[in-house]
Short mmCIF file of C-alpha atoms in Angstrom, two decimals:
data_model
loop_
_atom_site.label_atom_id
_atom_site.label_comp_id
_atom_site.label_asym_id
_atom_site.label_seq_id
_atom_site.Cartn_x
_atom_site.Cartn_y
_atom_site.Cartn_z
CA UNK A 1 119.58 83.49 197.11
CA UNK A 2 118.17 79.90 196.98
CA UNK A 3 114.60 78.76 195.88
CA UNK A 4 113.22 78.99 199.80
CA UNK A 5 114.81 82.54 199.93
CA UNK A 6 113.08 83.23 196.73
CA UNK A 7 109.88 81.92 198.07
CA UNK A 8 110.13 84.54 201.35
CA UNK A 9 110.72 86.87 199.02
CA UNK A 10 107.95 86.73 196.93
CA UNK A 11 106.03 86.51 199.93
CA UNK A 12 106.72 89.79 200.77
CA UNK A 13 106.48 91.35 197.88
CA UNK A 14 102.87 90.25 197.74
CA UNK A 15 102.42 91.55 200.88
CA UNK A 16 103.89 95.11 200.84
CA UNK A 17 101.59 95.12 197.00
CA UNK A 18 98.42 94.43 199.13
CA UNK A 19 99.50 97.30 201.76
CA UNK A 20 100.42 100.07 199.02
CA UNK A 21 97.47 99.26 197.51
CA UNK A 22 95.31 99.41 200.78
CA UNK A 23 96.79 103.21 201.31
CA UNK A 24 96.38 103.95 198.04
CA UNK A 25 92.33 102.77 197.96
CA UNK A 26 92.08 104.50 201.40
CA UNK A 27 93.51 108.15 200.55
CA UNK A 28 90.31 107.52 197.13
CA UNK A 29 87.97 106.70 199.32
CA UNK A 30 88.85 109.58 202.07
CA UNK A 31 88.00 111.92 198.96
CA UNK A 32 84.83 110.30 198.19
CA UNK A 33 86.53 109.71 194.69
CA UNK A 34 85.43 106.82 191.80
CA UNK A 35 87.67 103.89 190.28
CA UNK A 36 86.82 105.89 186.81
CA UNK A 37 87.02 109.90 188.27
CA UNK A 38 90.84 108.63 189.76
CA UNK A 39 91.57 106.46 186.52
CA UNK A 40 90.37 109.79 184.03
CA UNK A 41 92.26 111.96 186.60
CA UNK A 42 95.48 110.11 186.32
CA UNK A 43 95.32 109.19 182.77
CA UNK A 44 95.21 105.43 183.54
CA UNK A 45 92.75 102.89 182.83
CA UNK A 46 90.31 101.93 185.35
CA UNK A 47 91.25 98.53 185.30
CA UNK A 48 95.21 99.07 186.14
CA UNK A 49 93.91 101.13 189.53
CA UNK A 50 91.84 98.62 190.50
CA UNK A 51 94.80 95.85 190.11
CA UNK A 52 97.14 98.52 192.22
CA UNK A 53 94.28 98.57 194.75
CA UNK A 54 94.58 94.83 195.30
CA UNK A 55 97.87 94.60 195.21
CA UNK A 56 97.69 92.62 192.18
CA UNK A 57 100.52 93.85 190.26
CA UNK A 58 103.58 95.30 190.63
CA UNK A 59 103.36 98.98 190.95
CA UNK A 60 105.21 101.04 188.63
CA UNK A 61 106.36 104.10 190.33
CA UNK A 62 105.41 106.49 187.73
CA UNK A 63 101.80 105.33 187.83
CA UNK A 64 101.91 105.91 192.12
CA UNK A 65 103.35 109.39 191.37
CA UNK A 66 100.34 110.31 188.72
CA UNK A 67 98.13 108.42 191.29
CA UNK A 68 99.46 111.16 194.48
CA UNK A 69 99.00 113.98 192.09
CA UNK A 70 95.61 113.33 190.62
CA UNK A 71 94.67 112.46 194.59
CA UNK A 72 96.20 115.66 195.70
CA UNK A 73 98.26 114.12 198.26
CA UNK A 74 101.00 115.75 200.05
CA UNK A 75 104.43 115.66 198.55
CA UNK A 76 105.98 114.25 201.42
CA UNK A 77 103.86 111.18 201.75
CA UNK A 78 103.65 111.02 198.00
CA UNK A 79 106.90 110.56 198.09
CA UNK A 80 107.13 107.94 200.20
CA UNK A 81 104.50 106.18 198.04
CA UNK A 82 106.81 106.81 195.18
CA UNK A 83 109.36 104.88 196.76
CA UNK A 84 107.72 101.88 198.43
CA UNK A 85 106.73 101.16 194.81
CA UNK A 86 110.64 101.74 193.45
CA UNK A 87 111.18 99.62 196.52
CA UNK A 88 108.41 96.39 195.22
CA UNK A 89 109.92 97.06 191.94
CA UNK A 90 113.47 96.47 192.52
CA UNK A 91 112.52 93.29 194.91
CA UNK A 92 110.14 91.98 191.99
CA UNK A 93 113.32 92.55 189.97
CA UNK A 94 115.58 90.45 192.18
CA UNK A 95 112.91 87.43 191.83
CA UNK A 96 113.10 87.46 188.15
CA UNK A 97 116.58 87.19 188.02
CA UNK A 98 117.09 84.40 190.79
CA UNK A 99 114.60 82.66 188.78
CA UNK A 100 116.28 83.46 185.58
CA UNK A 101 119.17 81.89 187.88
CA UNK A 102 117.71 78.86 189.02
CA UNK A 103 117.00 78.42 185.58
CA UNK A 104 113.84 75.90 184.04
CA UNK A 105 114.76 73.03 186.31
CA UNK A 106 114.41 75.22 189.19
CA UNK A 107 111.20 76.59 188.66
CA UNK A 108 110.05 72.93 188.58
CA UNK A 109 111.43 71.64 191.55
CA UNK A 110 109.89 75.36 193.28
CA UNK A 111 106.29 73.63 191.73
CA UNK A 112 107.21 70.16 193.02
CA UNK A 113 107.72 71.55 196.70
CA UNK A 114 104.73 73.56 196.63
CA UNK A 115 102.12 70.91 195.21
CA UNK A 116 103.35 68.60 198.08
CA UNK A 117 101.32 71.10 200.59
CA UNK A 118 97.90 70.41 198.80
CA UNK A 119 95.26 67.83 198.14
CA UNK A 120 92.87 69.99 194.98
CA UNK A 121 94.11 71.34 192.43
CA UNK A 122 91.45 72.94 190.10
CA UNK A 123 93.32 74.18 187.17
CA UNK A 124 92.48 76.05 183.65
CA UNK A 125 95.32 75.69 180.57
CA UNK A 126 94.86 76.78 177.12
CA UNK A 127 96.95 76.81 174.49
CA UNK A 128 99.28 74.19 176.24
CA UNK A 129 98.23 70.99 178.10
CA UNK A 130 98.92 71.20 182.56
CA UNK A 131 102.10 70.01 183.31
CA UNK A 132 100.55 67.02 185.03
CA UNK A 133 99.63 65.35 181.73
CA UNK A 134 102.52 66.09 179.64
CA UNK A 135 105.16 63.38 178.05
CA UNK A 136 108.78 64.42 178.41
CA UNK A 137 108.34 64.44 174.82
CA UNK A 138 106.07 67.10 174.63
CA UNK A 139 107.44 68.88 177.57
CA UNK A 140 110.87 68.87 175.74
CA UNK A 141 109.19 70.16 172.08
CA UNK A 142 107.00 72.90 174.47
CA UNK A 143 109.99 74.22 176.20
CA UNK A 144 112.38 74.46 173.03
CA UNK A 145 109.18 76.17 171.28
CA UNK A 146 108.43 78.69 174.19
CA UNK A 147 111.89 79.45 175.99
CA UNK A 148 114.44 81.65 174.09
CA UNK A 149 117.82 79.42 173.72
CA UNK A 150 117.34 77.32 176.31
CA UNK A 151 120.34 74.49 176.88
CA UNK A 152 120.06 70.77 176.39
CA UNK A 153 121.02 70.08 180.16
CA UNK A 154 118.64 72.66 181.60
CA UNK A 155 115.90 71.34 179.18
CA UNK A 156 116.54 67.86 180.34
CA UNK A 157 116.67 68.46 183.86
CA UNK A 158 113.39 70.31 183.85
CA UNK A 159 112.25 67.45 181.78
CA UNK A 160 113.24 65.17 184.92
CA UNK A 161 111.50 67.32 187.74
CA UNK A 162 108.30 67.79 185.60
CA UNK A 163 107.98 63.59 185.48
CA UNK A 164 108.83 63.42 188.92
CA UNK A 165 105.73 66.20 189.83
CA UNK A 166 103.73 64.40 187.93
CA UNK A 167 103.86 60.95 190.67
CA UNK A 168 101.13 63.12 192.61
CA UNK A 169 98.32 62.28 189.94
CA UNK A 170 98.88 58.43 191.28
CA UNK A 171 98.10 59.51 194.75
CA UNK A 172 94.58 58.90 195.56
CA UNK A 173 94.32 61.58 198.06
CA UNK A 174 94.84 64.15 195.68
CA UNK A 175 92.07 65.48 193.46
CA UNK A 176 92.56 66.99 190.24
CA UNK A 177 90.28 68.63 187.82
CA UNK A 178 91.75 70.14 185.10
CA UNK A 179 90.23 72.15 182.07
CA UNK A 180 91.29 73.29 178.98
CA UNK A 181 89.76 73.64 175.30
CA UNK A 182 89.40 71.61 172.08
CA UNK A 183 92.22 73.78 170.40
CA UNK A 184 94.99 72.91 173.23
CA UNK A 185 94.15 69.26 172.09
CA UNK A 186 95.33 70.12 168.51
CA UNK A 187 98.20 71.94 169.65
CA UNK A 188 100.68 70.51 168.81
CA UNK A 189 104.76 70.31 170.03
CA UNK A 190 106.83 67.98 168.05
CA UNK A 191 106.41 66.11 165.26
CA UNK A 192 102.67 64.04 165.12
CA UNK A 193 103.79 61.08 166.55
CA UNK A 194 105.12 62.78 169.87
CA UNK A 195 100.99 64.34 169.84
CA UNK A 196 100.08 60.80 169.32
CA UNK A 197 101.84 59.60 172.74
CA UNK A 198 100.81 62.74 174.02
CA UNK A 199 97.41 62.02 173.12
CA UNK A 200 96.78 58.63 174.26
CA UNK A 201 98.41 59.43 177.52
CA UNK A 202 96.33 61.98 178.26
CA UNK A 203 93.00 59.53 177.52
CA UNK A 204 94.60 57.11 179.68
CA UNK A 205 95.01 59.55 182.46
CA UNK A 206 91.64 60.14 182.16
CA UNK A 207 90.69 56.57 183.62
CA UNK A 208 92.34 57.40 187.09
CA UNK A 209 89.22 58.12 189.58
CA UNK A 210 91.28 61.09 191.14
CA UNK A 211 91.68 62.81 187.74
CA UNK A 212 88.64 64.45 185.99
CA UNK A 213 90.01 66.03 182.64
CA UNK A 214 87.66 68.07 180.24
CA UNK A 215 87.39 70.49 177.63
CA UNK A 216 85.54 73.36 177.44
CA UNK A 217 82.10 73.59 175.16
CA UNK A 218 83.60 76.35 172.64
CA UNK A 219 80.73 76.22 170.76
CA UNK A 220 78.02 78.13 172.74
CA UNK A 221 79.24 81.69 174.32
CA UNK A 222 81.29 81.54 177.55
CA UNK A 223 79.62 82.36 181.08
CA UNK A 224 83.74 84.16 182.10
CA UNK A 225 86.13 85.38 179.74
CA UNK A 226 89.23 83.73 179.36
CA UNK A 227 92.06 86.37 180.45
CA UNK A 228 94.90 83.34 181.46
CA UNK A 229 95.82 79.87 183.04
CA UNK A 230 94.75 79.64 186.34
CA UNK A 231 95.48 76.83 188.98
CA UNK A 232 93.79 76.89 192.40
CA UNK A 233 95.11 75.20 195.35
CA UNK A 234 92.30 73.76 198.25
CA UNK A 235 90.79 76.80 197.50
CA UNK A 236 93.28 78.92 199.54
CA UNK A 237 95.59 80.00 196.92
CA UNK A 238 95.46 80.73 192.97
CA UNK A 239 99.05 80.77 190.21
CA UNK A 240 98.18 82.93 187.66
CA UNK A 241 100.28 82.81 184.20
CA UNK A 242 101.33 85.67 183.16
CA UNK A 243 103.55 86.30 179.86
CA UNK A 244 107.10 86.55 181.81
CA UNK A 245 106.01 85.22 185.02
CA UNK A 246 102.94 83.62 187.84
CA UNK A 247 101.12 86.35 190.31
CA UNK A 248 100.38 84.48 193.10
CA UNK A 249 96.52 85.32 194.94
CA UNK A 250 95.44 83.99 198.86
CA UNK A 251 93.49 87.27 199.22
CA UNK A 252 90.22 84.77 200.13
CA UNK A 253 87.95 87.55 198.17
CA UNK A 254 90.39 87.18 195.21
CA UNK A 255 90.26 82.99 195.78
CA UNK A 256 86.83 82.65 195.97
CA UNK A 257 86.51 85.33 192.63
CA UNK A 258 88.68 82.79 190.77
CA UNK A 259 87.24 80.03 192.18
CA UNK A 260 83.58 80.83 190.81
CA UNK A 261 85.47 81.29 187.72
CA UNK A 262 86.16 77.93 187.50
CA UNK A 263 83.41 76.71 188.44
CA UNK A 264 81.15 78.87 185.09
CA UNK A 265 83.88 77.27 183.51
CA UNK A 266 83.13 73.62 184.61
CA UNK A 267 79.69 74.33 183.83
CA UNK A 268 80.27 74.84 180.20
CA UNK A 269 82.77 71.99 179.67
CA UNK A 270 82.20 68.65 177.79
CA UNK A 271 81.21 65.26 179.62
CA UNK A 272 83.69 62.86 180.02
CA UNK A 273 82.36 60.81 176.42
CA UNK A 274 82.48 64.42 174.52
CA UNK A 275 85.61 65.10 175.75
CA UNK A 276 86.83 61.61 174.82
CA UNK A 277 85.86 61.73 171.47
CA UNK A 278 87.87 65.14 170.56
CA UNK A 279 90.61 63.41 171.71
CA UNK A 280 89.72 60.20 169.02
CA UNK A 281 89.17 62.37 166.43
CA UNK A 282 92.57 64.06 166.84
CA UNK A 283 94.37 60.64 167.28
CA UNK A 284 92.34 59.42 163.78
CA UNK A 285 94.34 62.76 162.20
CA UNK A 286 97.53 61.74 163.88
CA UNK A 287 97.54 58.28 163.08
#
C-alpha cells in the first residue's frame, strides 16, 4: 500500500463512518429517542453518540452493539451494524500501520502533496509551533521529544520534507493565518539557543504580507474551548490532531463549526505589536 492508496483509503473510511453513523441517528430518531435517553440507555456518554452520529470517530463495535440493544433493533440488522463497525475498525487499523510504515518522512511528504491543492490555511497549534514556522532544529529536538525511538535517517528525512513544505509560505498566493498561545512561544525543544533561531525566525516570518501569525489573549476567558490543533483548508476541509493520529472533516456543517471556531479564536488573539513583543521578551530570556 503506497501513500495515494493510503489516501483512498482513508477516504473511505470517512465515508462508510458518516453512513453508519447516518443509520445509526436515523433508527434514534425513528423512536423519537434523545442524544442523552440513548447515551443513559447505552451506558455511554452523550458526547461519544453524538461523534458516532457524525461519523467522527471510529466506531468501536462494542459501543454499536450496546447502541442496537438500548435501540431495540433487530438482531439481524444489529448485526450487521456490529460488523460494518469491525469492518471501519480493521480498515482504520490498516492506515495506522501503513503510516507506521511510511514512517515520519512519509507522513510529511502525504502533507506536502496535500497543501499543494490549497490557497488558506487557517490553522490553531498549541503546545508546539505549525510546521510552517519551524527550524530543522527545532523540528529535529520536537520529533526526538515526541516520537518513541525514532531513527536518525527517518528523523532527518522528515526533517528534509518539512523544509521543503515550508517553500509554500514564499508563495504569495497562499494565505496563512496561524494561531497559537503565549506558552507554545516558551516551549521549548533543544537547548536555548536552537529557541533563539527558532524565535527570531518565526518574527521574521512574521514580516511576509501572506503570513499573519498571532497569539492568543490568555489573559481574559476564551469565547471556544480549546479541545486540539486544528488546520482548515479554503474552508472545505479541517486536520484535526489527535493523540495517535489526524481525523479528517469536509462535512460543510462540521467545516463551517470549526471554522467559526477559529474565527472566536482570532477575535481574542493579540495584534501584531502584542504578539511581537512576547516573542522579545522570550528572546531577552534566551539571549
Amino acid at each position: 500500500m503506497n501513500v495515494k492508496s493510503s489516501d483512498l483509503l482513508e477516504s473511505e473510511v470517512r465515508r462508510r463512518r458518516m453512513i453508519l453513523g447516518s443509520l445509526l441517528r436515523d433508527q434514534r430518531l425513528d423512536r423519537r429517542m434523545s442524544g442523552e435517553e440513548l447515551a443513559e440507555r447505552a451506558e455511554l456518554s452523550q458526547p461519544k453518540i453524538s461523534r458516532l452520529e457524525t461519523g467522527r470517530v471510529t466506531p468501536n463495535p462494542r459501543d454499536v452493539k450496546k447502541i442496537a440493544t438500548a435501540l431495540g433493533i433487530k438482531s439481524d440488522q444489529s448485526r450487521k451494524l456490529v460488523a460494518e463497525a469491525e469492518e471501519i475498525a480493521d480498515l482504520t487499523r490498516n492506515i495506522r500501520r501503513e503510516r507506521a510504515r511510511v514512517g515520519l518522512a512519509g507522513l510529511q511528504r502525504e502533507h506536502l502533496e496535500t497543501e499543494i491543492h490549497y490557497g488558506s490555511f487557517h490553522d490553531f497549534s498549541m503546545g508546539v509551533l505549525p510546521a510552517w514556522v519551524q527550524t530543522p532544529d527545532y523540528t529535529r529536538s520536537m520529533l526526538r521529544s515526541l516520537i518513541p525511538s525514532p531513527t536518525d535517517a527517518d528523523v532527518e528525512q522528515a526533517v528534509a520534507k518539512r523544509v521543503e513544505r515550508q517553500a509554500i509560505l514564499r508563495d504569495p498566493a497562499r494565505h496563512f493565518i496561524l494561531l497559537t498561545t503565549p506558552d507554545t512561544l516558551r516551549t521549548r525543544f533543544g537547548d536555548a539557543q536552537e529557541m533563539f533561531v527558532q524565535l527570531v525566525h518565526l518574527r521574521s516570518l512574521m514580516r511576509l504580507p501572506n503570513v499573519t501569525i498571532r497569539a492568543i489573549d490568555l489573559t481574559h476567558p476564551l469565547p471556544t474551548p480549546i479541545l486540539s490543533n486544528f488546520t482548515l483548508y479554503d474552508d472545505v476541509s479541517v486536520e484535526v490532531e489527535l493523540l495517535h493520529t489526524e481525523l479528517f472533516i469536509s462535512e460543510p456543517v462540521e467545516v463551517a463549526a470549526y471554522r467559526a471556531r477559529f474565527e472566536a479564536l482570532v477575535g481574542s488573539a493579540l495584534g501584531e505589536v502584542d504578539t511581537t513583543a512576547l516573542i522579545e521578551a522570550e528572546l531577552a530570556l534566551l539571549g
